[in-house]
Amino acid sequence: MSKNNKALNLRDKISGNEVDLSLCNLTEVPVRELALFTKATVVDLSCNNITSLPPEFCNLTHLVKVDLSKNQLTCLPDDVGNLTSLQHLDLYNNKLTVLPVSFSQLRGLKWLDLKDNPLEAGLAKAAGDCLDEKQCKQCASKVLQHMSGLQDEVDRAREKRLLREKELERKREVKQREREAREKEARKREKAEEKEKRRKEYNAQMAAVAAREQQKKKSEDKKKKNGQAAGETKDKKVVEQSAPKPRRSLIGLMFKLLLLLLLGLAGVAAACRLTDLQKEAVCVPVNVALDDSLSWAKEQEGVVRQLVQNLSSAAKEFLESTQAPKN
């Protein structure tokens, strides 16, 4: 059956502001069709085989009275509290055990029937018997109070859960900040260690360079000292080589021979003159030669005196000539 046929059939079920869909063997609520007729505020869905209401049913906010008695409902939508216009709700003879917490938001609900449902104890006690109009009104009031209490518990539980989640989130944030702080400190420490390592490497390099420079300087100084020593040795050798080596020249040898000869002649002359050998035939020529030499020396004595006198006169004249300009 098409949507148009459904809408047409639903139109046939409408009388004024009421829609009668009871005893139609429905397994689901025609929510889309009901949404088209906002003036139909009363819906009778009793005596069908409906097991659940779709979430879209909660959008039918124009509904004032809904009869869902004698169906197979096991639960109501969580957002049933959105039916803010609802005043009358019949849930007689279904399979409900609990109601959604949002049920407490049905502030305009005046009449409620929950008989013949396997309700949990607290809800069943709040609902009561609902055997007449007065009890059904009391059922609506007491169930709303009961659900409000549950709503408060749920809200408190939600608040506690939110607080726990917030506390857990705060702890996670604290742990996250602590972890970030530790990581930051670790990175800072690693950077400091890396910097210290580079500084030590740099100092080691500088020390190595200084050591090489010092070694080089020592080597150069050593070479320089060795060079100076070698130069001094070389100069010494040159001096030694350039210095004339004492050698026996021919003239010195001849002088020594002549001196020895003269000494020998002097010894012979002395022996021939002063000893008893002067009468010997060997000493006669020697004595004659000695006498001649003495005579020559006496003859030369006057020449030597004259030469000394001449030298003295020349020196005196020289001194006088040097002193004359000063005066």
Tab-separated table of C-alpha atoms in Angstrom:
chain	number	residue	atom	x	y	z
A	1	MET	CA	0.000	0.000	0.000
A	2	SER	CA	1.428	3.360	-1.071
A	3	LYS	CA	1.849	6.378	1.143
A	4	ASN	CA	-1.033	8.133	-0.603
A	5	ASN	CA	-3.296	5.159	0.064
A	6	LYS	CA	-2.176	5.087	3.663
A	7	ALA	CA	-2.874	8.782	3.986
A	8	LEU	CA	-6.266	8.260	2.340
A	9	ASN	CA	-7.100	5.367	4.633
A	10	LEU	CA	-5.910	7.405	7.643
A	11	ARG	CA	-8.134	10.266	6.490
A	12	ASP	CA	-11.017	7.826	6.509
A	13	LYS	CA	-10.150	7.057	10.165
A	14	ILE	CA	-10.281	10.675	11.273
A	15	SER	CA	-13.332	12.121	12.913
A	16	GLY	CA	-12.916	15.670	14.074
A	17	ASN	CA	-9.738	15.747	16.154
A	18	GLU	CA	-9.720	11.991	16.740
A	19	VAL	CA	-7.987	9.216	14.783
A	20	ASP	CA	-9.266	5.714	15.432
A	21	LEU	CA	-6.683	3.069	14.499
A	22	SER	CA	-7.787	0.422	16.983
A	23	LEU	CA	-8.273	-3.202	15.936
A	24	CYS	CA	-6.291	-2.669	12.721
A	25	ASN	CA	-3.721	-5.395	13.331
A	26	LEU	CA	-0.991	-2.752	13.276
A	27	THR	CA	2.534	-3.803	14.189
A	28	GLU	CA	3.881	-0.288	13.977
A	29	VAL	CA	2.582	3.236	14.323
A	30	PRO	CA	2.084	5.220	11.069
A	31	VAL	CA	4.051	8.184	12.406
A	32	ARG	CA	4.591	9.937	9.061
A	33	GLU	CA	0.853	9.890	8.305
A	34	LEU	CA	-0.074	11.101	11.779
A	35	ALA	CA	2.405	13.950	11.416
A	36	LEU	CA	0.404	15.222	8.422
A	37	PHE	CA	-2.712	15.743	10.512
A	38	THR	CA	-1.679	18.055	13.309
A	39	LYS	CA	-5.341	18.796	14.144
A	40	ALA	CA	-5.840	15.154	15.111
A	41	THR	CA	-4.814	15.430	18.772
A	42	VAL	CA	-6.463	12.196	19.941
A	43	VAL	CA	-5.141	8.857	18.641
A	44	ASP	CA	-6.558	5.445	19.482
A	45	LEU	CA	-4.039	2.665	18.768
A	46	SER	CA	-5.527	0.079	21.156
A	47	CYS	CA	-5.959	-3.615	20.448
A	48	ASN	CA	-3.103	-3.969	17.916
A	49	ASN	CA	0.195	-5.847	17.834
A	50	ILE	CA	2.533	-2.896	18.299
A	51	THR	CA	5.722	-3.953	20.074
A	52	SER	CA	7.565	-0.630	20.100
A	53	LEU	CA	7.203	2.996	19.228
A	54	PRO	CA	9.676	4.516	16.757
A	55	PRO	CA	11.784	7.487	17.966
A	56	GLU	CA	9.935	9.685	15.455
A	57	PHE	CA	6.739	9.156	17.502
A	58	CYS	CA	8.153	11.602	20.060
A	59	ASN	CA	7.989	14.353	17.405
A	60	LEU	CA	4.163	14.261	17.416
A	61	THR	CA	4.041	17.075	19.963
A	62	HIS	CA	0.479	17.991	18.987
A	63	LEU	CA	-0.913	14.810	20.575
A	64	VAL	CA	-3.030	15.329	23.687
A	65	LYS	CA	-4.529	11.857	24.213
A	66	VAL	CA	-3.004	8.522	23.178
A	67	ASP	CA	-4.493	5.077	23.764
A	68	LEU	CA	-1.961	2.248	23.426
A	69	SER	CA	-3.769	-0.270	25.614
A	70	LYS	CA	-3.786	-3.953	24.767
A	71	ASN	CA	-0.642	-4.015	22.626
A	72	GLN	CA	2.738	-5.724	23.018
A	73	LEU	CA	4.813	-2.741	24.067
A	74	THR	CA	7.959	-3.676	25.999
A	75	CYS	CA	9.411	-0.164	26.199
A	76	LEU	CA	8.797	3.450	25.323
A	77	PRO	CA	11.171	5.746	23.402
A	78	ASP	CA	13.812	7.493	25.503
A	79	ASP	CA	12.607	10.891	24.296
A	80	VAL	CA	8.923	10.327	25.203
A	81	GLY	CA	9.218	13.398	27.435
A	82	ASN	CA	9.162	15.528	24.251
A	83	LEU	CA	5.368	14.941	24.029
A	84	THR	CA	4.822	18.040	26.119
A	85	SER	CA	1.139	18.410	25.114
A	86	LEU	CA	0.216	14.923	26.259
A	87	GLN	CA	-2.443	14.839	29.018
A	88	HIS	CA	-3.951	11.376	28.744
A	89	LEU	CA	-1.959	8.132	28.209
A	90	ASP	CA	-3.406	4.658	28.340
A	91	LEU	CA	-0.831	1.858	28.544
A	92	TYR	CA	-3.107	-0.789	29.996
A	93	ASN	CA	-2.250	-4.461	29.319
A	94	ASN	CA	1.209	-4.209	27.723
A	95	LYS	CA	4.589	-5.693	28.645
A	96	LEU	CA	6.233	-2.664	30.171
A	97	THR	CA	8.585	-3.112	33.123
A	98	VAL	CA	10.061	0.403	33.337
A	99	LEU	CA	9.458	3.842	31.924
A	100	PRO	CA	12.163	6.102	30.381
A	101	VAL	CA	13.500	8.757	32.744
A	102	SER	CA	12.331	11.500	30.397
A	103	PHE	CA	8.757	10.482	31.342
A	104	SER	CA	9.133	12.954	34.226
A	105	GLN	CA	9.083	15.796	31.677
A	106	LEU	CA	5.408	15.144	30.841
A	107	ARG	CA	4.339	17.943	33.158
A	108	GLY	CA	0.869	18.224	31.569
A	109	LEU	CA	0.013	14.542	32.067
A	110	LYS	CA	-3.257	14.270	34.050
A	111	TRP	CA	-4.349	10.697	33.448
A	112	LEU	CA	-2.317	7.443	33.250
A	113	ASP	CA	-3.180	3.757	33.261
A	114	LEU	CA	-0.402	1.190	33.774
A	115	LYS	CA	-2.501	-1.792	34.928
A	116	ASP	CA	-1.615	-5.290	33.789
A	117	ASN	CA	2.062	-4.501	33.024
A	118	PRO	CA	4.983	-6.398	34.640
A	119	LEU	CA	6.248	-3.186	36.264
A	120	GLU	CA	9.202	-3.199	38.569
A	121	ALA	CA	8.324	-2.879	42.235
A	122	GLY	CA	8.990	0.841	42.754
A	123	LEU	CA	7.109	1.860	39.653
A	124	ALA	CA	4.224	-0.525	40.374
A	125	LYS	CA	3.857	0.935	43.888
A	126	ALA	CA	3.779	4.472	42.498
A	127	ALA	CA	1.231	3.523	39.789
A	128	GLY	CA	-1.272	1.900	42.161
A	129	ASP	CA	-4.415	0.073	40.982
A	130	CYS	CA	-5.898	2.700	38.612
A	131	LEU	CA	-9.385	1.162	38.777
A	132	ASP	CA	-11.280	4.395	38.268
A	133	GLU	CA	-10.841	7.944	37.014
A	134	LYS	CA	-9.569	9.226	40.339
A	135	GLN	CA	-6.971	6.466	40.727
A	136	CYS	CA	-5.752	6.990	37.155
A	137	LYS	CA	-5.259	10.686	37.870
A	138	GLN	CA	-3.406	9.783	41.056
A	139	CYS	CA	-1.366	7.283	39.019
A	140	ALA	CA	-0.296	10.060	36.674
A	141	SER	CA	0.694	12.324	39.569
A	142	LYS	CA	2.526	9.697	41.594
A	143	VAL	CA	4.323	8.198	38.566
A	144	LEU	CA	5.511	11.674	37.573
A	145	GLN	CA	6.817	12.194	41.098
A	146	HIS	CA	8.473	8.781	41.020
A	147	MET	CA	10.032	9.441	37.651
A	148	SER	CA	11.131	12.901	38.820
A	149	GLY	CA	12.958	11.201	41.679
A	150	LEU	CA	14.545	8.824	39.228
A	151	GLN	CA	15.356	11.797	37.032
A	152	ASP	CA	17.042	13.491	39.979
A	153	GLU	CA	19.020	10.321	40.673
A	154	VAL	CA	19.944	10.069	37.042
A	155	ASP	CA	20.908	13.730	37.016
A	156	ARG	CA	22.984	13.272	40.147
A	157	ALA	CA	24.539	10.147	38.705
A	158	ARG	CA	25.179	12.020	35.469
A	159	GLU	CA	26.627	14.927	37.413
A	160	LYS	CA	28.820	12.560	39.397
A	161	ARG	CA	29.824	10.846	36.203
A	162	LEU	CA	30.572	14.194	34.619
A	163	LEU	CA	32.523	15.204	37.700
A	164	ARG	CA	34.420	11.941	37.615
A	165	GLU	CA	35.035	12.386	33.920
A	166	LYS	CA	36.058	15.970	34.546
A	167	GLU	CA	38.346	14.879	37.369
A	168	LEU	CA	39.754	12.124	35.212
A	169	GLU	CA	40.198	14.622	32.413
A	170	ARG	CA	41.900	17.019	34.841
A	171	LYS	CA	44.166	14.219	36.048
A	172	ARG	CA	44.891	13.287	32.457
A	173	GLU	CA	45.690	16.914	31.713
A	174	VAL	CA	47.911	17.092	34.814
A	175	LYS	CA	49.651	13.884	33.781
A	176	GLN	CA	49.898	15.205	30.242
A	177	ARG	CA	51.429	18.461	31.499
A	178	GLU	CA	53.771	16.541	33.787
A	179	ARG	CA	54.738	14.257	30.915
A	180	GLU	CA	55.248	17.263	28.656
A	181	ALA	CA	57.272	18.957	31.405
A	182	ARG	CA	59.405	15.822	31.817
A	183	GLU	CA	59.842	15.561	28.067
A	184	LYS	CA	60.707	19.254	27.906
A	185	GLU	CA	63.168	18.842	30.765
A	186	ALA	CA	64.598	15.750	29.087
A	187	ARG	CA	64.980	17.651	25.801
A	188	LYS	CA	66.539	20.550	27.695
A	189	ARG	CA	68.904	18.174	29.474
A	190	GLU	CA	69.766	16.449	26.189
A	191	LYS	CA	70.461	19.825	24.585
A	192	ALA	CA	72.613	20.816	27.570
A	193	GLU	CA	74.480	17.499	27.399
A	194	GLU	CA	74.893	17.888	23.646
A	195	LYS	CA	76.143	21.440	24.132
A	196	GLU	CA	78.525	20.290	26.867
A	197	LYS	CA	79.714	17.487	24.601
A	198	ARG	CA	80.339	19.953	21.756
A	199	ARG	CA	82.099	22.290	24.197
A	200	LYS	CA	84.371	19.469	25.390
A	201	GLU	CA	85.051	18.437	21.799
A	202	TYR	CA	85.825	22.046	20.948
A	203	ASN	CA	88.121	22.394	23.982
A	204	ALA	CA	89.789	19.095	23.058
A	205	GLN	CA	90.296	20.335	19.507
A	206	MET	CA	91.682	23.638	20.763
A	207	ALA	CA	93.935	21.792	23.200
A	208	ALA	CA	95.113	19.519	20.399
A	209	VAL	CA	95.769	22.532	18.175
A	210	ALA	CA	97.618	24.283	21.011
A	211	ALA	CA	99.606	21.116	21.698
A	212	ARG	CA	100.511	20.846	18.012
A	213	GLU	CA	101.455	24.527	17.935
A	214	GLN	CA	103.532	24.113	21.086
A	215	GLN	CA	105.148	20.990	19.696
A	216	LYS	CA	105.762	22.789	16.442
A	217	LYS	CA	107.259	25.742	18.326
A	218	LYS	CA	109.444	23.431	20.388
A	219	SER	CA	110.514	21.666	17.231
A	220	GLU	CA	111.284	24.994	15.560
A	221	ASP	CA	113.148	26.209	18.667
A	222	LYS	CA	115.048	22.945	18.762
A	223	LYS	CA	115.833	23.231	15.087
A	224	LYS	CA	116.816	26.844	15.644
A	225	LYS	CA	119.050	25.908	18.561
A	226	ASN	CA	120.479	23.053	16.587
A	227	GLY	CA	120.973	25.449	13.692
A	228	GLN	CA	122.667	27.991	15.957
A	229	ALA	CA	124.827	25.267	17.466
A	230	ALA	CA	125.590	23.982	14.024
A	231	GLY	CA	126.336	27.560	12.924
A	232	GLU	CA	128.581	28.124	15.929
A	233	THR	CA	130.280	24.818	15.260
A	234	LYS	CA	130.539	25.730	11.625
A	235	ASP	CA	131.861	29.203	12.487
A	236	LYS	CA	134.234	27.640	14.940
A	237	LYS	CA	135.325	25.257	12.298
A	238	VAL	CA	135.594	28.134	9.845
A	239	VAL	CA	137.561	30.144	12.396
A	240	GLU	CA	139.660	27.159	13.153
A	241	GLN	CA	140.018	26.541	9.470
A	242	SER	CA	140.635	30.229	8.748
A	243	ALA	CA	143.058	30.568	11.658
A	244	PRO	CA	146.563	29.930	10.440
A	245	LYS	CA	147.798	26.700	11.797
A	246	PRO	CA	151.136	26.936	13.415
A	247	ARG	CA	153.537	25.325	11.127
A	248	ARG	CA	157.141	25.187	10.917
A	249	SER	CA	158.125	27.547	8.205
A	250	LEU	CA	161.389	27.305	6.486
A	251	ILE	CA	162.430	30.723	7.790
A	252	GLY	CA	161.718	29.737	11.402
A	253	LEU	CA	163.625	26.577	10.924
A	254	MET	CA	166.482	28.464	9.409
A	255	PHE	CA	166.289	31.018	12.263
A	256	LYS	CA	166.440	28.281	14.817
A	257	LEU	CA	169.336	26.654	13.007
A	258	LEU	CA	171.081	30.016	12.857
A	259	LEU	CA	170.386	30.582	16.543
A	260	LEU	CA	171.731	27.157	17.363
A	261	LEU	CA	174.684	27.900	15.187
A	262	LEU	CA	175.309	31.192	16.911
A	263	LEU	CA	174.956	29.539	20.293
A	264	GLY	CA	177.321	26.877	19.182
A	265	LEU	CA	179.791	29.471	17.888
A	266	ALA	CA	179.369	31.427	21.104
A	267	GLY	CA	180.053	28.268	23.072
A	268	VAL	CA	183.077	27.466	20.959
A	269	ALA	CA	184.311	31.082	21.249
A	270	ALA	CA	183.801	31.006	24.994
A	271	ALA	CA	185.558	27.680	25.232
A	272	CYS	CA	188.437	28.879	23.086
A	273	ARG	CA	188.690	32.211	24.958
A	274	LEU	CA	188.154	31.168	28.521
A	275	THR	CA	189.525	27.653	28.758
A	276	ASP	CA	192.833	26.043	28.245
A	277	LEU	CA	191.818	25.188	24.671
A	278	GLN	CA	192.766	28.681	23.470
A	279	LYS	CA	196.276	27.468	22.786
A	280	GLU	CA	195.067	24.696	20.650
A	281	ALA	CA	195.323	24.996	16.911
A	282	VAL	CA	191.559	24.683	16.508
A	283	CYS	CA	190.841	27.725	18.685
A	284	VAL	CA	193.403	30.050	17.028
A	285	PRO	CA	191.168	30.961	14.043
A	286	VAL	CA	188.208	31.285	16.397
A	287	ASN	CA	189.965	33.751	18.635
A	288	VAL	CA	191.182	35.732	15.625
A	289	ALA	CA	187.592	35.942	14.273
A	290	LEU	CA	186.280	36.941	17.694
A	291	ASP	CA	188.839	39.709	17.963
A	292	ASP	CA	187.903	40.987	14.518
A	293	SER	CA	184.219	40.972	15.460
A	294	LEU	CA	184.829	42.951	18.591
A	295	SER	CA	186.864	45.495	16.639
A	296	TRP	CA	184.023	45.892	14.096
A	297	ALA	CA	181.506	46.324	16.871
A	298	LYS	CA	183.611	49.099	18.413
A	299	GLU	CA	183.841	50.769	15.062
A	300	GLN	CA	180.084	50.632	14.642
A	301	GLU	CA	179.436	52.078	18.118
A	302	GLY	CA	180.009	55.626	16.884
A	303	VAL	CA	177.673	55.137	13.964
A	304	VAL	CA	174.955	53.905	16.349
A	305	ARG	CA	175.427	56.909	18.632
A	306	GLN	CA	175.167	59.313	15.709
A	307	LEU	CA	171.972	57.583	14.558
A	308	VAL	CA	170.425	57.869	18.045
A	309	GLN	CA	171.312	61.583	18.166
A	310	ASN	CA	169.689	62.186	14.797
A	311	LEU	CA	166.524	60.357	15.899
A	312	SER	CA	166.372	62.405	19.111
A	313	SER	CA	166.665	65.667	17.189
A	314	ALA	CA	163.979	64.653	14.761
A	315	ALA	CA	161.591	63.697	17.594
A	316	LYS	CA	162.185	66.992	19.361
A	317	GLU	CA	161.456	68.969	16.224
A	318	PHE	CA	158.279	66.981	15.650
A	319	LEU	CA	156.995	67.660	19.161
A	320	GLU	CA	157.706	71.372	18.833
A	321	SER	CA	155.922	71.552	15.520
A	322	THR	CA	152.809	69.837	16.985
A	323	GLN	CA	152.670	72.196	19.973
A	324	ALA	CA	153.042	75.412	17.942
A	325	PRO	CA	149.421	75.576	16.575
A	326	LYS	CA	147.983	75.194	20.089
A	327	ASN	CA	149.805	78.306	21.291
